[in-house]
PDB file of C-alpha atoms in Angstrom:
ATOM      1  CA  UNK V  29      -8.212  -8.262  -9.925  1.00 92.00           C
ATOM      2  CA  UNK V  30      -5.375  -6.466  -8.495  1.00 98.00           C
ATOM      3  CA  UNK V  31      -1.724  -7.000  -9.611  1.00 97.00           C
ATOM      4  CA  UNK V  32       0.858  -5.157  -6.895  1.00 97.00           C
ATOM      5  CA  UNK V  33       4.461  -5.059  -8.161  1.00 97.00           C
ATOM      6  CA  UNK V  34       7.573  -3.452  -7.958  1.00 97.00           C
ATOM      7  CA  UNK V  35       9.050  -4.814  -5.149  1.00 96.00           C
ATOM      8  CA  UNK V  36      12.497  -5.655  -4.486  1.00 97.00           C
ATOM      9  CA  UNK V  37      16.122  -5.449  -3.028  1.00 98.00           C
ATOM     10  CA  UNK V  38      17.263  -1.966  -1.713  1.00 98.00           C
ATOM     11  CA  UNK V  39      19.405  -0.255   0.444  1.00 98.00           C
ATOM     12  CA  UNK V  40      18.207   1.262   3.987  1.00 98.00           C
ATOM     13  CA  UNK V  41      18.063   5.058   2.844  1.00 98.00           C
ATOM     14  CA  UNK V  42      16.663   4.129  -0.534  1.00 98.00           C
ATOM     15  CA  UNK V  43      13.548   4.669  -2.407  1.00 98.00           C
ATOM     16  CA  UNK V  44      11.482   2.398  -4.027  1.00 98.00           C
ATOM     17  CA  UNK V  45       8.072   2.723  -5.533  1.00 98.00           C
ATOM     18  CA  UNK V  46       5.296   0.621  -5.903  1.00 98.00           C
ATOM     19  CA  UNK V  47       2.264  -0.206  -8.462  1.00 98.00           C
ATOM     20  CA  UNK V  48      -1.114  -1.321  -7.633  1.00 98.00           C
ATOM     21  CA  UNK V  49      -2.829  -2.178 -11.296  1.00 98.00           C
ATOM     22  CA  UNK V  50      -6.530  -3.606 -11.311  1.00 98.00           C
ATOM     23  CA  UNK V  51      -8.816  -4.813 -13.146  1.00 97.00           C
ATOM     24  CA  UNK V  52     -12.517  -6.654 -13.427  1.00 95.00           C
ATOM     25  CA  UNK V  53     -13.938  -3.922 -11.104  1.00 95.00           C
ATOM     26  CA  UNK V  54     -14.489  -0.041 -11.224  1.00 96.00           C
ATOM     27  CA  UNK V  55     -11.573   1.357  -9.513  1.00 97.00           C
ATOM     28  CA  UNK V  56     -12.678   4.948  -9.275  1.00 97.00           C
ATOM     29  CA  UNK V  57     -15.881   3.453  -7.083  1.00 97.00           C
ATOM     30  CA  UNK V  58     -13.388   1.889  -4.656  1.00 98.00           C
ATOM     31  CA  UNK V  59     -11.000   3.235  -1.723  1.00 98.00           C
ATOM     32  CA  UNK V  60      -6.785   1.672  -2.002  1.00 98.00           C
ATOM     33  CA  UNK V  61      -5.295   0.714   0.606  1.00 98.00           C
ATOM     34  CA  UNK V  62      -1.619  -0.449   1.568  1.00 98.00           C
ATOM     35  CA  UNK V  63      -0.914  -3.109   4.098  1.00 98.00           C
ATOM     36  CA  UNK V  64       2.171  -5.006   4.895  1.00 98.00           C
ATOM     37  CA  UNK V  65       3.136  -8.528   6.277  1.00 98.00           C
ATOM     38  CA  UNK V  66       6.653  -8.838   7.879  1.00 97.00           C
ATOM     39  CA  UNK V  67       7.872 -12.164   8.057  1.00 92.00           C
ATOM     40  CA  UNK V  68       6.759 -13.825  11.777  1.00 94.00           C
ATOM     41  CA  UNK V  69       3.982 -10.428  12.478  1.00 97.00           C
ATOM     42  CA  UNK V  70       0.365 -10.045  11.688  1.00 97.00           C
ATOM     43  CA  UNK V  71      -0.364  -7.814   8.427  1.00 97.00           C
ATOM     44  CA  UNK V  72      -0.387  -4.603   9.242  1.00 98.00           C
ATOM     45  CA  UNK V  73      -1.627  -1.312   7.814  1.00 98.00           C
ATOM     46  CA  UNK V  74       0.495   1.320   5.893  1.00 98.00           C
ATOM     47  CA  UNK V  75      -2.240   3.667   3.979  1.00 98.00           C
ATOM     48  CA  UNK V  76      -5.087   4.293   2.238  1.00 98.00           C
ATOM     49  CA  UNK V  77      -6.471   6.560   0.050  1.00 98.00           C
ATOM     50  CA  UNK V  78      -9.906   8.188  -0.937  1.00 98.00           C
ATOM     51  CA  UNK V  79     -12.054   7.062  -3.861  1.00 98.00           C
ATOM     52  CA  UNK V  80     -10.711  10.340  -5.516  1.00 97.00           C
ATOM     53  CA  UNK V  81      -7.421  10.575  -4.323  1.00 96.00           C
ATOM     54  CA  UNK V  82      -8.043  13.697  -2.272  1.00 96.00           C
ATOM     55  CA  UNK V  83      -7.421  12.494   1.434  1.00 98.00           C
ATOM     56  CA  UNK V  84      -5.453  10.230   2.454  1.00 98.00           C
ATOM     57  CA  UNK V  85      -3.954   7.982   6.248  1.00 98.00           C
ATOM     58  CA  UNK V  86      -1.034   6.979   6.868  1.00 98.00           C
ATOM     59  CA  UNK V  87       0.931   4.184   9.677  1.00 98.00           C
ATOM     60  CA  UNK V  88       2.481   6.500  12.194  1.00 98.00           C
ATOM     61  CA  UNK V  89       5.435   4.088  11.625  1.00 97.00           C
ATOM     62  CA  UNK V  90       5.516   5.432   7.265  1.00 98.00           C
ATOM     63  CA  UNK V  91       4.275   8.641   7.941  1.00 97.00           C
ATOM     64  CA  UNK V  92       5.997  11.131   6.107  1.00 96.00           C
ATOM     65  CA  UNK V  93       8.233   8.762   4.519  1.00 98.00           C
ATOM     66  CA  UNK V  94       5.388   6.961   2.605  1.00 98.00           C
ATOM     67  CA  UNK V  95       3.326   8.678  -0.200  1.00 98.00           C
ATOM     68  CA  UNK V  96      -0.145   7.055  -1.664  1.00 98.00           C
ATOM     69  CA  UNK V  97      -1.548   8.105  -4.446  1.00 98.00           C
ATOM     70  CA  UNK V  98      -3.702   6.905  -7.737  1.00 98.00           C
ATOM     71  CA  UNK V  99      -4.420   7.657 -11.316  1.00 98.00           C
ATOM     72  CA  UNK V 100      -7.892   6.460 -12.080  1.00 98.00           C
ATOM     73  CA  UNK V 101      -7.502   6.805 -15.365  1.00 98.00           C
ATOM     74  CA  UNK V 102      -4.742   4.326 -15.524  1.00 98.00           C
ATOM     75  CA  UNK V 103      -6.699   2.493 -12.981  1.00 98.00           C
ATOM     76  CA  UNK V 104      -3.522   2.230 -10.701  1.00 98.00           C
ATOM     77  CA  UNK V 105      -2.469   3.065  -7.109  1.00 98.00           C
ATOM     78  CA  UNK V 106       0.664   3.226  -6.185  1.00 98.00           C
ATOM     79  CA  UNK V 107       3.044   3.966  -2.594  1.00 98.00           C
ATOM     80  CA  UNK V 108       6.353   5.617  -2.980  1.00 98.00           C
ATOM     81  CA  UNK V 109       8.492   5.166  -0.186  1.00 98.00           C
ATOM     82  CA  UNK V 110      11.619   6.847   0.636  1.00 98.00           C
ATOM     83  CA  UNK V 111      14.124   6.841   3.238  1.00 98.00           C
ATOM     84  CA  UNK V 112      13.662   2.936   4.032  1.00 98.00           C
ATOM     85  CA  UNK V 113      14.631   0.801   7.131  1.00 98.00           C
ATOM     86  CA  UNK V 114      15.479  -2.433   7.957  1.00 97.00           C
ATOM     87  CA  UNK V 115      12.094  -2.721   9.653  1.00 97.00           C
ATOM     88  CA  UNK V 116      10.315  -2.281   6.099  1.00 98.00           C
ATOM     89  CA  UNK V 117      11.366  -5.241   5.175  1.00 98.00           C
ATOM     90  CA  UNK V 118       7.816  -7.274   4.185  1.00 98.00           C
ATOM     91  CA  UNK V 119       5.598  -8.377   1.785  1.00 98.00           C
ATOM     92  CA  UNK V 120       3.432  -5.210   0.519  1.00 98.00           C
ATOM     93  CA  UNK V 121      -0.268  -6.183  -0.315  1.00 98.00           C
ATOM     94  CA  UNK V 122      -2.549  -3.604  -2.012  1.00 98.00           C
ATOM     95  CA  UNK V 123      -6.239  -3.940  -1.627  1.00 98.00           C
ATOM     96  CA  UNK V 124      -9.372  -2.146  -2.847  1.00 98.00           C
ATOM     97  CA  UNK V 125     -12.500  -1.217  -0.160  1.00 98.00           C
ATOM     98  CA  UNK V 126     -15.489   0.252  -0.980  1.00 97.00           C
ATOM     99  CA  UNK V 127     -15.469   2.305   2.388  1.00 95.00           C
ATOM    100  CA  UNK V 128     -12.183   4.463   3.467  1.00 95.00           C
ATOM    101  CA  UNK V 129     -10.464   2.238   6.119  1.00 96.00           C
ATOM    102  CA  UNK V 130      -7.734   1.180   7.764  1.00 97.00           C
ATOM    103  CA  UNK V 131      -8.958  -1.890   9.028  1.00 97.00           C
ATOM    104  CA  UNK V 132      -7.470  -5.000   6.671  1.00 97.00           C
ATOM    105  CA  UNK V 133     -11.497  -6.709   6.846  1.00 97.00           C
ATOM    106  CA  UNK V 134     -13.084  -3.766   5.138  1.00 97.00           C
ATOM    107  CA  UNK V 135     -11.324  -4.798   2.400  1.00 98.00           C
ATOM    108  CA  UNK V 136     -13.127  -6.821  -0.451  1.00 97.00           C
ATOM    109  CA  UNK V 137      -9.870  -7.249  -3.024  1.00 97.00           C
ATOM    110  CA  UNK V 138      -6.412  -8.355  -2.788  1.00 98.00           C
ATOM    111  CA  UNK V 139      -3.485  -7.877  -4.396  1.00 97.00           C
ATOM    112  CA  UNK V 140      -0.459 -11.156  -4.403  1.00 94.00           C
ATOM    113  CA  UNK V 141       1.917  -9.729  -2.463  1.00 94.00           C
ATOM    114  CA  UNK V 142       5.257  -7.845  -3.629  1.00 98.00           C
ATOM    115  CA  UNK V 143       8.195  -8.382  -1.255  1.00 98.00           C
ATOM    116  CA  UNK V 144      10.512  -5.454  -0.435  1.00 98.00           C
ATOM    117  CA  UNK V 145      13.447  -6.029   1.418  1.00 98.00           C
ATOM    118  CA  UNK V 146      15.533  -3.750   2.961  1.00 98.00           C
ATOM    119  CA  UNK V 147      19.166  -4.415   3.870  1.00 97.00           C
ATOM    120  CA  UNK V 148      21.461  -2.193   6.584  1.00 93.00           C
TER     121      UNK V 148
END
């Protein structure tokens, strides 16, 4: 239902970008949201965004560093995230809720999983 990708290997400093595609449900009807496991911690949330992309939340920890956004045409979210740390280093989940929320059980889809590492 929801394929996340684009993770990978960068630099602390960097940017990287990821994609959120789904499928099997109407995305427009549902809220994205960005949560994150680091290896050893309890997922964790990053951000979320409206139904029609016109508010969105953000992690204290990402805020204004992070960027969420979607194209519901393309039926894809996506978080762009620049000026990484270390401490970004996790597996990025994407899910779909149909209620704006930052709270990982309002959350009715999943995404795998993208790892992003970040090295010092």
């Amino acid at each position: 239902q929801l394929q996340a990708s684009g993770g990978g290997l960068v630099q602390a400093g960097n940017s990287l970008g990821l994609a959120c595609a789904a499928s099997g449900l109407t995305f427009s009807s549902y809220a994205m949201g960005w949560f994150r496991q680091a290896p050893g911690k309890e997922r964790e949330f990053v951000a979320t965004i409206t139904r029609s992309g016109g508010n969105t939340y953000y992690a204290d920890s990402v805020k204004d560093r992070f960027t969420i956004s979607r194209d519901n045409a393309k039926n894809t979210a996506y978080l762009q995230m620049n000026r990484l740390k270390p401490e970004d280093t996790a597996v990025y989940y994407c899910a779909a809720a149909l209620v704006y929320s930052v709270l990982s059980k309002t959350y009715d889809y999943w995404g795998q999983g993208t790892l992003v590492t970040v090295s010092s």
